[in-house]
Amino acid sequence: MQLFNQLASLSLITLPLIAQADTVVNKNDLTFNANQYTSQIIQVNGQEIKYRAYEHIVYVKNPVDTQYQQMNIYIPEAYFANGQIGSYNAQNAPIFLPNSIGGYMPAEPATATPSLKGPKAGKTSTVAYALAHGYVVAAPGARGRTTQNTDGQYTGKAPAAIVDLKAAVRYLRHNDAAMPGNAEKIISNGTSAGGAMSALLGASGNHSDYEPALKALGAANARDDIFAVSAYCPITNLENTDAAYEWQFAGVTAYKKMMMGNMIDFRMERKEVAGTLTVAEIKTAKDLKTRFPGYLNGLKLRDEKGELLTLNAAGNGTFKEHITSLLMSSAQKALNKGTDLSNTPWLTIHNGQVVSVDFDQYVKTITRLKTPPAFDALDLSSGENDLFGTSTIKAQHFTAFGQANSRVNGTSADPAIVKLMNPMSYIGAAQSITTKNWRIRHGTTDRDTSLAISAILATTLKNQGKNVDYALPWNVPHSGDYDLDELFAWIDQISQSH
Ligand code: DHB
């Protein structure tokens, strides 16, 4: 009843099925059927949005799991009557592609109607906002680390999720002529593990490494490069992220950890328990921290002025200054908007200007979330260990450090599969298209991964000449879709100028 009231208060009206007559001969034949939809209306900010809902479209010919290898496509009704929304019409409307992946878990496609569970239950969905803005929305599901078939084999371990997202993109391109919206203007969106997959989709367009898996699934024979990437707090670059985490957090021995080791999905409510690192963990943290400068320096990243971003053995240097300058910009922006920052012990402010950041104090203030190694857990208990299992092995290591220090004699993932999950392996790769337009956000109070990870991704892309909008929103924790007005303004600007 309570749920009914919530829905009623959003004035959600689902009209009867209009066009059910077309029977589906082969629902996996990859042909978009424009007549197979329900008409729906949803209220967004007091405005009524009418759209056609094409739901549960299986996007590969030979699905392994139709619960997840399917997509919901939503199209504003206006585009079937020569209408316009803003400056968009059936020909030029971008296609917004929000994945709902969290925690590297299996994800069903997002819906226009509010989700029924999680922190956003009952709230206007991202899909609905995107429709109201005039985008065609294609929300793909994808297999994840816990998916199993009836024989009990795992079917969604790495690289399943990225292969599925690529198959969804290929479906959209394959059907571009039959659908309103422009498949040359696909904008991928995701948060956390979903942000990582969004970034990977953008980094690895058309790369042949994924071809065998796509062929086996019977994906459409079309390109899978995309126009733009939106990634919130991407949990990515998994081979290097333990070292990056300790570069940032090694000095903090107190942690507030999630109660269940595997409860990492940003969509779940988090219950945290406080603790202190053991002597062995403090040693692991220090060991991992010393590995970071070598990796970072090897990237030869440069800032906007062309200056090399480096770190000395102690973890100090121009790269660290780069991160503190990003924090300062974030604070300055908040200050300019009137936010009271006087109780921020790690900031020095003079006459309304942020003049310095005490990075160690900042890290202590936001606290540590994970115990070392933060990702490749020595007892194989992390979500990422689970991601790198195989059809018959639940969880594996994926770093040399994890393997060498395993407490459970764990095996290691095939390095070729680890590579398939990392956008850093593909940015600028030959015979592949790396997306030109990127928007990356990583909140200043996010402790799920180091700020270094998003900064390395953004800087690598910038150094390759990509159009990158990267910022650390002030006081924002591990989350996404919190600034859709700004995201949509960015999408409009790139869609209209490119
Ligand atoms: C997510 C969060 C994590 O801390 C992590 O390690 C992986 C995924 C998430 O919210 O998706």
Short mmCIF file of C-alpha atoms in Angstrom, two decimals, residues 22 91 96 103 146 175 230 272 343 356 380 401 415 474:
data_model
loop_
_atom_site.label_atom_id
_atom_site.label_comp_id
_atom_site.label_asym_id
_atom_site.label_seq_id
_atom_site.Cartn_x
_atom_site.Cartn_y
_atom_site.Cartn_z
CA ASP A 22 2.92 -8.35 -33.82
CA GLN A 91 17.12 11.98 -36.26
CA PHE A 96 21.73 7.67 -23.33
CA GLY A 103 29.64 -4.22 -7.11
CA THR A 146 27.50 -14.29 -9.21
CA ASN A 175 19.08 -1.11 -35.61
CA SER A 230 30.12 9.42 -18.25
CA GLU A 272 30.01 0.07 8.78
CA ASN A 343 35.20 23.59 9.92
CA SER A 356 46.38 25.00 0.66
CA LEU A 380 39.95 -14.07 -1.72
CA PHE A 401 51.22 -9.35 -4.69
CA PRO A 415 46.43 -12.03 -17.28
CA TRP A 474 32.79 18.66 -2.96
#
